[in-house]
PDB file of C-alpha atoms and ligand atoms in Angstrom:
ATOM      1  CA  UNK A   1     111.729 104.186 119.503  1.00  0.00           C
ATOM      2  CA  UNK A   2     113.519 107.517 119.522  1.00  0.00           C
ATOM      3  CA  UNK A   3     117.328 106.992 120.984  1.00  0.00           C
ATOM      4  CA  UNK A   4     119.003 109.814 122.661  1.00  0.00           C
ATOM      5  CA  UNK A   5     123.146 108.658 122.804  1.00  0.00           C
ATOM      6  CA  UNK A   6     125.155 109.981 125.713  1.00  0.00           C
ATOM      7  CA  UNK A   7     128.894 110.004 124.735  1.00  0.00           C
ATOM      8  CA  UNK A   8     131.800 111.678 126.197  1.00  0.00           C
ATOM      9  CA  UNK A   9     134.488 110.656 123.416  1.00  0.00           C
ATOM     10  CA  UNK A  10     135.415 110.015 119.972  1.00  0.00           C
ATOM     11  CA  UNK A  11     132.069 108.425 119.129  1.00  0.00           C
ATOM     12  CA  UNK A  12     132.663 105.522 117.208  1.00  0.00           C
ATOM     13  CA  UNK A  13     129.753 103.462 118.682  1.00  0.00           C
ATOM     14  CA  UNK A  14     127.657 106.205 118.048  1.00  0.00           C
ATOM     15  CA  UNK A  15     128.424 106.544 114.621  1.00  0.00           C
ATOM     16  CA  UNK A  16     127.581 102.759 114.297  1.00  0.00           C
ATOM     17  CA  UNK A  17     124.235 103.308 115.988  1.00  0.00           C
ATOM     18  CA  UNK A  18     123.493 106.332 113.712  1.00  0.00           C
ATOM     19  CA  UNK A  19     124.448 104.586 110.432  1.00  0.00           C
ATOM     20  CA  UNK A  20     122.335 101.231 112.054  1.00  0.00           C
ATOM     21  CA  UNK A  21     119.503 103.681 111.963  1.00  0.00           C
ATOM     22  CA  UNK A  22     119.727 105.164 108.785  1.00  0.00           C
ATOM     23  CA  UNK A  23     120.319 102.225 106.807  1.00  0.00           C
ATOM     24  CA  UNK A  24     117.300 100.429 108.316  1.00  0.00           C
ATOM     25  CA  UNK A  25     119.278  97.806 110.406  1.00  0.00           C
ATOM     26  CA  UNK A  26     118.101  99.384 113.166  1.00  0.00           C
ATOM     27  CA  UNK A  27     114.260 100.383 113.282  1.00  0.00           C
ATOM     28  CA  UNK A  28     114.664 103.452 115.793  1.00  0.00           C
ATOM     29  CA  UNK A  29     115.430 106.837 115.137  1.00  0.00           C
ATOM     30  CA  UNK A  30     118.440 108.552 116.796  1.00  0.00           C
ATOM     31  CA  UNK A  31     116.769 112.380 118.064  1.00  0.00           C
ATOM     32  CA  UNK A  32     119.765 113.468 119.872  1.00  0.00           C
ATOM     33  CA  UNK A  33     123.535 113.396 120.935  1.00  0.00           C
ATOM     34  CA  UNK A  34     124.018 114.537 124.269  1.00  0.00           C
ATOM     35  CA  UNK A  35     127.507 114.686 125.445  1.00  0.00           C
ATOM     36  CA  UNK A  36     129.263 116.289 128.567  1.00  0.00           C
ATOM     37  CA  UNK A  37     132.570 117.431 126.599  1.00  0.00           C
ATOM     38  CA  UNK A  38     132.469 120.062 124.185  1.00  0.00           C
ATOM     39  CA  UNK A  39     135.362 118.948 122.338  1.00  0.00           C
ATOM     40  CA  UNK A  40     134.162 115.280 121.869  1.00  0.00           C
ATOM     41  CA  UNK A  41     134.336 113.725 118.597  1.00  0.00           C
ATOM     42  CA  UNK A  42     131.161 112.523 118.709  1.00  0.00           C
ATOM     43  CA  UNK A  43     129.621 116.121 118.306  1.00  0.00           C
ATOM     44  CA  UNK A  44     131.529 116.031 114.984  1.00  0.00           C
ATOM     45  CA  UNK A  45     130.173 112.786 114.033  1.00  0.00           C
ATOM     46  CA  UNK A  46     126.466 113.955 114.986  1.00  0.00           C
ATOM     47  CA  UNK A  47     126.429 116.683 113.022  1.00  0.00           C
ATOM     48  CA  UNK A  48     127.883 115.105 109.619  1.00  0.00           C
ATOM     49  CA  UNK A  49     125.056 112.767 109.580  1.00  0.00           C
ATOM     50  CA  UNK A  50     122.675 115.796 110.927  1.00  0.00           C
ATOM     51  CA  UNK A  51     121.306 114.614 113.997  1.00  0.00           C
ATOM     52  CA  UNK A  52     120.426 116.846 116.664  1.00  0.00           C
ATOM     53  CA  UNK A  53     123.456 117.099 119.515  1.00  0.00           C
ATOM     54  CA  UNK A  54     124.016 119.070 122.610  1.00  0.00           C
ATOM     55  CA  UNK A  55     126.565 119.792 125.574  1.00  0.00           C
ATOM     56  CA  UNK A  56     125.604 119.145 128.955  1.00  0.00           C
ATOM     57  CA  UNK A  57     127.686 119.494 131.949  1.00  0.00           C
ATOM     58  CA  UNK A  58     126.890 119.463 135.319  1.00  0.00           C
ATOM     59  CA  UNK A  59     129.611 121.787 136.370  1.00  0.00           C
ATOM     60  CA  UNK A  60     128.061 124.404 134.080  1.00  0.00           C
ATOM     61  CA  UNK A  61     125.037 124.541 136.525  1.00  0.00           C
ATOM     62  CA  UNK A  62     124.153 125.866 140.507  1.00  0.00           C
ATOM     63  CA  UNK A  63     123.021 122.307 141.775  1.00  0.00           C
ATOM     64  CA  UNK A  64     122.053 118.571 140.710  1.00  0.00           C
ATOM     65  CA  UNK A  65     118.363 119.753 140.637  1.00  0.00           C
ATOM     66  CA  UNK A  66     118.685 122.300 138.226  1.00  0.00           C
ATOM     67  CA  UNK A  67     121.227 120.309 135.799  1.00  0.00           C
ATOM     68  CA  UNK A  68     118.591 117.709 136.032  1.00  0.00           C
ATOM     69  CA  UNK A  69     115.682 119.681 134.658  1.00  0.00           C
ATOM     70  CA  UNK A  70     117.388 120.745 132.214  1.00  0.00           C
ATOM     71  CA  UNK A  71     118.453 117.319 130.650  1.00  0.00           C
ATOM     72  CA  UNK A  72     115.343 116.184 131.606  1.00  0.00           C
ATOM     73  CA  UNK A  73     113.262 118.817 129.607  1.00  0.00           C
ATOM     74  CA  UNK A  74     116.527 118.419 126.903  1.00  0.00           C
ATOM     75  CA  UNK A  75     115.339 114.866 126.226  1.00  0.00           C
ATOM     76  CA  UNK A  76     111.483 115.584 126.514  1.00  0.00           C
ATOM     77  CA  UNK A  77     111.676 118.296 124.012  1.00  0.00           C
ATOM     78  CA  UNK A  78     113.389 115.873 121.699  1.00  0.00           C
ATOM     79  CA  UNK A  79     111.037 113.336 122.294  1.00  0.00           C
ATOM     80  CA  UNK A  80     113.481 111.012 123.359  1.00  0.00           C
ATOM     81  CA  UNK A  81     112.093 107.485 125.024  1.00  0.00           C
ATOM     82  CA  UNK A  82     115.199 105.418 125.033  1.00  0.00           C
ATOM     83  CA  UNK A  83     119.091 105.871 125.916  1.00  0.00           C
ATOM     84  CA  UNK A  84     121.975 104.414 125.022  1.00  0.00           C
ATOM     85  CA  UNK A  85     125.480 105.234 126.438  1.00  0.00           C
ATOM     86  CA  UNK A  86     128.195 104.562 124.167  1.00  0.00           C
ATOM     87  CA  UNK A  87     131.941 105.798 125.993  1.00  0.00           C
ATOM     88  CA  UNK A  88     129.665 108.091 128.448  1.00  0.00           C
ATOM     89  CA  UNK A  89     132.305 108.573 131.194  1.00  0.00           C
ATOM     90  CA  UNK A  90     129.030 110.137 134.028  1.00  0.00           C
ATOM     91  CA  UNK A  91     127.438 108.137 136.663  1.00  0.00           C
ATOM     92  CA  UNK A  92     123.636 107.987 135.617  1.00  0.00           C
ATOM     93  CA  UNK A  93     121.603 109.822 138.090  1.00  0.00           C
ATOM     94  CA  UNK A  94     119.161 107.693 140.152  1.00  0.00           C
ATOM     95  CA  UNK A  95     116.609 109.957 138.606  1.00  0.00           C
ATOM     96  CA  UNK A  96     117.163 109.258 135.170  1.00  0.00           C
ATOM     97  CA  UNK A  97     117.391 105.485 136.112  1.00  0.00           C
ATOM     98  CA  UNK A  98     113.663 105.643 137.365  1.00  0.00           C
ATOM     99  CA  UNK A  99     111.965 108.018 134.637  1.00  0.00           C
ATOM    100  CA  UNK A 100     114.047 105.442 132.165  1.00  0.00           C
ATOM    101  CA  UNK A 101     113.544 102.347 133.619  1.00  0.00           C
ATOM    102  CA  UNK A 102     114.938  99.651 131.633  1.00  0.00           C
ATOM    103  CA  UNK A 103     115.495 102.461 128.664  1.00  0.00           C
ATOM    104  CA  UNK A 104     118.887 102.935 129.339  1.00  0.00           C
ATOM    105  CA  UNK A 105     121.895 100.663 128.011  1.00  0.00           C
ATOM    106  CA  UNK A 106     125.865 100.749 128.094  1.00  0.00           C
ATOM    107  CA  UNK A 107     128.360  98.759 126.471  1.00  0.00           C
ATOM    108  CA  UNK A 108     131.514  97.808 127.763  1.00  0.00           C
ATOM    109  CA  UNK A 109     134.840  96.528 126.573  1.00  0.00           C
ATOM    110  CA  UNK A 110     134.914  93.994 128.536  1.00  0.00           C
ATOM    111  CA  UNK A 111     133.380  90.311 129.529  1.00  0.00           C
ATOM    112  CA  UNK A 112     130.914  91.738 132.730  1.00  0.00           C
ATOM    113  CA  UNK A 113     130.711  91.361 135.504  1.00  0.00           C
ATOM    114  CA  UNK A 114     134.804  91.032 135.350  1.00  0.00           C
ATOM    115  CA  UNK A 115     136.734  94.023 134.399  1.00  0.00           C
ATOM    116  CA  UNK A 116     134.012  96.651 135.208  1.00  0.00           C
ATOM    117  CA  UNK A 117     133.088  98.900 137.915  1.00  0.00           C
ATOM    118  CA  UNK A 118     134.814 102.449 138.642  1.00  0.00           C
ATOM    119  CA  UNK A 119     138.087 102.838 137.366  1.00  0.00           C
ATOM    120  CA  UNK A 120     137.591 100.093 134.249  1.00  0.00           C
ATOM    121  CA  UNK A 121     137.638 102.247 131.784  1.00  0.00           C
ATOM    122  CA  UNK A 122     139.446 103.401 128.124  1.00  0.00           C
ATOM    123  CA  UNK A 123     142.813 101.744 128.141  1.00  0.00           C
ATOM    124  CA  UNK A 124     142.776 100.496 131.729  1.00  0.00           C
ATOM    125  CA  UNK A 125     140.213  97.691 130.903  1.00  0.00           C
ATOM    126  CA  UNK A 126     142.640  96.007 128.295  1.00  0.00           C
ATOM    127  CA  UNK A 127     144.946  96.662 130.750  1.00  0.00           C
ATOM    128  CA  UNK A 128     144.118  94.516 133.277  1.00  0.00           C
ATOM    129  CA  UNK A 129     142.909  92.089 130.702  1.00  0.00           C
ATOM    130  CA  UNK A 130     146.305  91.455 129.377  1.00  0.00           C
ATOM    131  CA  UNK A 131     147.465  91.169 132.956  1.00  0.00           C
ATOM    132  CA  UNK A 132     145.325  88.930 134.299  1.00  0.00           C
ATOM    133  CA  UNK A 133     146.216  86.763 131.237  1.00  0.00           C
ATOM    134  CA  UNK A 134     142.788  86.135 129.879  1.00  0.00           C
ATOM    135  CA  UNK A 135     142.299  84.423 127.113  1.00  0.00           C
ATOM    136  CA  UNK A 136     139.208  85.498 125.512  1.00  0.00           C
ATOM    137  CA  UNK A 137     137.969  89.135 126.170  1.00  0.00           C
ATOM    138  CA  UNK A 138     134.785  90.510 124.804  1.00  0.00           C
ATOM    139  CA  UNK A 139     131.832  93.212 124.700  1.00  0.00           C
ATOM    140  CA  UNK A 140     128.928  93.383 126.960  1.00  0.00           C
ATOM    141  CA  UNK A 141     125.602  95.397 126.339  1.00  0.00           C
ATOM    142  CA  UNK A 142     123.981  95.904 129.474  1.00  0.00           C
ATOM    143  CA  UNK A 143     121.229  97.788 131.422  1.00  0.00           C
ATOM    144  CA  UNK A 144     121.926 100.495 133.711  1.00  0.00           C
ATOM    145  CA  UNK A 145     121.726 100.914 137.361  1.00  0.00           C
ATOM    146  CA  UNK A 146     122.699 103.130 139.528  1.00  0.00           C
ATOM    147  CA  UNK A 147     126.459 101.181 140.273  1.00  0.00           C
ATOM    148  CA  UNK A 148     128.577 101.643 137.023  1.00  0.00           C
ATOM    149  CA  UNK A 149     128.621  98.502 134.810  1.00  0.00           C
ATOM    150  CA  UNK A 150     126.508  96.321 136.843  1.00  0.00           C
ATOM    151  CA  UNK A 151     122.832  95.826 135.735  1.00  0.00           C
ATOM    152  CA  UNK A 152     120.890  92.922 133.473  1.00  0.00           C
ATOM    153  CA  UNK A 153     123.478  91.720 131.224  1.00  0.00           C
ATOM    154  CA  UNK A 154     121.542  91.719 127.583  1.00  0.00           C
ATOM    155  CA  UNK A 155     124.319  90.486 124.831  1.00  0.00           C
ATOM    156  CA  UNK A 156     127.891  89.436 125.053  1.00  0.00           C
ATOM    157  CA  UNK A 157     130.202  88.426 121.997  1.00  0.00           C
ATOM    158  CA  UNK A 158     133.977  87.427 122.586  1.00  0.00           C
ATOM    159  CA  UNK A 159     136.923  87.543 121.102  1.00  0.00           C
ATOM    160  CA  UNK A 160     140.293  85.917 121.057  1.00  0.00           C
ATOM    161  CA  UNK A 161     143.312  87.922 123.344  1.00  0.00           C
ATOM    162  CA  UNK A 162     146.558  86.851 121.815  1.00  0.00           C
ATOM    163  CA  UNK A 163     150.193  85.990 122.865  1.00  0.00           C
ATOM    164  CA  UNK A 164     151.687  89.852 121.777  1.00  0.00           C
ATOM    165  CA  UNK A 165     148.038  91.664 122.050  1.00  0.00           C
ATOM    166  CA  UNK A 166     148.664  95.324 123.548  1.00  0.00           C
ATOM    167  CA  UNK A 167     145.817  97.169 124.981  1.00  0.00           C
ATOM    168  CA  UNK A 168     145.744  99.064 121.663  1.00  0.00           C
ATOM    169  CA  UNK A 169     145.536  96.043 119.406  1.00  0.00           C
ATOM    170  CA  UNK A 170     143.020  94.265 122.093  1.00  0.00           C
ATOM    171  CA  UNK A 171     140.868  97.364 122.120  1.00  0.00           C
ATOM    172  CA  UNK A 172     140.803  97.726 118.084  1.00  0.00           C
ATOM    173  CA  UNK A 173     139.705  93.895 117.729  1.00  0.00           C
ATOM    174  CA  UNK A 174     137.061  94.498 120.626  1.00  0.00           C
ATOM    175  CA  UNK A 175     135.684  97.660 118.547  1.00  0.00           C
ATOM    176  CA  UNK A 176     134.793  96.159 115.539  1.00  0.00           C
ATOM    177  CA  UNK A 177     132.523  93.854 117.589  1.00  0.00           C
ATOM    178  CA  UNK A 178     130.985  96.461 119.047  1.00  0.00           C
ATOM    179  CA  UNK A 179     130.302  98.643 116.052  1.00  0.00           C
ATOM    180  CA  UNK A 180     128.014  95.597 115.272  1.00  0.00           C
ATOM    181  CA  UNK A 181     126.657  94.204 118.774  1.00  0.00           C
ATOM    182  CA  UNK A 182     125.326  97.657 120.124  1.00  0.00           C
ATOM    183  CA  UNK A 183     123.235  98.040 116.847  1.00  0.00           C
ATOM    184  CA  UNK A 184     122.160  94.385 117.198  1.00  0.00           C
ATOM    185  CA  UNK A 185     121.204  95.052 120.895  1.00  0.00           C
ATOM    186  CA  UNK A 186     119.053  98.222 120.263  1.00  0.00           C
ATOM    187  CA  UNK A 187     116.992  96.398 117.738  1.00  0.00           C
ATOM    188  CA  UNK A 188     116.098  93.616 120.196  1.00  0.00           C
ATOM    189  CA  UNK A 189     114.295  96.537 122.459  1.00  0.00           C
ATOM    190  CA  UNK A 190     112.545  98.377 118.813  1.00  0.00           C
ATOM    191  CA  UNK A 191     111.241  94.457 118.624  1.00  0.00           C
ATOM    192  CA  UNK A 192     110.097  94.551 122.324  1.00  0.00           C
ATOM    193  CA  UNK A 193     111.982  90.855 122.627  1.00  0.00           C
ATOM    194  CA  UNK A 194     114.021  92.258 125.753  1.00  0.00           C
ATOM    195  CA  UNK A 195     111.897  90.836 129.281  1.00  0.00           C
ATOM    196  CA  UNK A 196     113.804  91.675 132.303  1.00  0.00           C
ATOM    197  CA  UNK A 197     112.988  89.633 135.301  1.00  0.00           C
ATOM    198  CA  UNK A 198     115.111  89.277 138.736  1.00  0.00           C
ATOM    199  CA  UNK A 199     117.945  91.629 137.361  1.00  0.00           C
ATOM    200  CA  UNK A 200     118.280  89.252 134.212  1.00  0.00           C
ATOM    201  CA  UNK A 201     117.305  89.523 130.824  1.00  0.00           C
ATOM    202  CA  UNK A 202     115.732  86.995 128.767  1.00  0.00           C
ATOM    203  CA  UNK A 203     115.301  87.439 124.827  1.00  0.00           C
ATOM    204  CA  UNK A 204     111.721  86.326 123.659  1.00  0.00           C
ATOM    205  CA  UNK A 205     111.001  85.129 120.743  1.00  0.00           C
ATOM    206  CA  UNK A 206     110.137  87.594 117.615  1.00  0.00           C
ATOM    207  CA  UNK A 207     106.455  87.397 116.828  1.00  0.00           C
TER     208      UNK A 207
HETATM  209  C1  GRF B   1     134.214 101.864 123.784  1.00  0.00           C
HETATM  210  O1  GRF B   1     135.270 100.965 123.903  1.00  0.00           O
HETATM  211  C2  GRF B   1     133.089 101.512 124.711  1.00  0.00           C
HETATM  212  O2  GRF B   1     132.950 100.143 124.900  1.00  0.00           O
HETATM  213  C3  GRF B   1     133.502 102.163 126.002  1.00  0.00           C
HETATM  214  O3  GRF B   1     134.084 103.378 125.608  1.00  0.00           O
HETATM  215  C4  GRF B   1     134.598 103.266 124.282  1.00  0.00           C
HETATM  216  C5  GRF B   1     133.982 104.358 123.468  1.00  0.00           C
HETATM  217  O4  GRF B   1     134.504 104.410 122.179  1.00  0.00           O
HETATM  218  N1  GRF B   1     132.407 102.265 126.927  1.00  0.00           N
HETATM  219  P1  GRF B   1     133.850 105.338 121.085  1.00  0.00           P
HETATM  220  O5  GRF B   1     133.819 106.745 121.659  1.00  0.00           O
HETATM  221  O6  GRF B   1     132.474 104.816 120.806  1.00  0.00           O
HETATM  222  O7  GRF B   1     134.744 105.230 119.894  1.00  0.00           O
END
């Protein structure tokens, strides 16, 4: 499995994947960064552990076709068979959804299918978290479709949302989980245990 991750931020989950990868938790190589800001952290982070990275931004081209191709022939050249979006802040194009189909995960900061959708994002998650009074939160790895955080749920972990949690100290807890679950996740589809029937996801057996 060769893992192209599509990040638009500081790239922590990214970093977790990468280091997954190279110390052999996670049997998949990671062939490229792609992100749509050229001032995101995670191009940093990609290049101190030297793996390939590059910039691509819609507005930067004529039309959707043309931005298209290029990704498109972006992730070919690199070989790339499987995506995974860590903090990618762009609607997936239908296209991509098909050529990828069931190749393309997310994680969220959040227990799905509450606290997702457009708008749930960053800060504004824990947000709404806190004010709905929750007490667990969590992290959810999921497939993606073409409606932002809906598709097959694959993993979920929770954790505990306390009495004087801000959405800062709610969102640092929820990290650490991820840093681990998103590697975890990945290595379920290198083992092929991920079967996807009815838009849910069942975890076979390893052989
Ligand atoms: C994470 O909280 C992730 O769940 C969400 O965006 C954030 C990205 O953080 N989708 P980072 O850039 O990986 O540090």
């Amino acid at each position: 499995m060769r893992i192209a991750i599509f990040a638009s931020g500081s790239g922590s989950n990214a970093e977790a994947i990468i280091r997954a990868s190279k110390d052999g938790r996670l049997s998949a190589e990671i062939g490229l960064v792609v992100s749509n800001n050229a001032s995101a952290g995670v191009l940093q982070r990609a290049k101190a552990f030297n793996v390939n990275s590059c910039v691509s931004d819609q507005r930067n081209f004529d039309n959707e076709e043309s931005y298209n191709s290029s990704l498109f022939g972006i992730l070919d050249d690199n070989g790339i068979d499987f995506i995974a979006l860590a903090g990618y802040l762009k609607l997936i194009k239908p296209e991509m959804i098909k050529k990828y189909k069931n190749k393309i995960t997310n994680i969220h900061p959040a227990l799905l299918p509450s606290f997702g959708g457009k708008g749930f994002y960053g800060k504004k998650v824990h947000q709404a978290v806190l004010e709905a009074g929750c007490k667990v939160s969590g992290v959810t790895i999921h497939l993606v479709s073409e409606a932002y955080d809906r598709g097959p749920i694959i993993s979920q972990l929770t954790v505990p949302v306390f009495e004087d949690d801000s959405p800062e100290s709610l969102a640092a807890r929820l990290l650490k989980v991820e840093h681990q679950i998103y590697p975890e996740a990945l290595q379920l589809f290198a083992d092929d245990r991920v079967k996807v029937t009815n838009n849910s996801v069942r975890i076979i057996d390893k052989v």
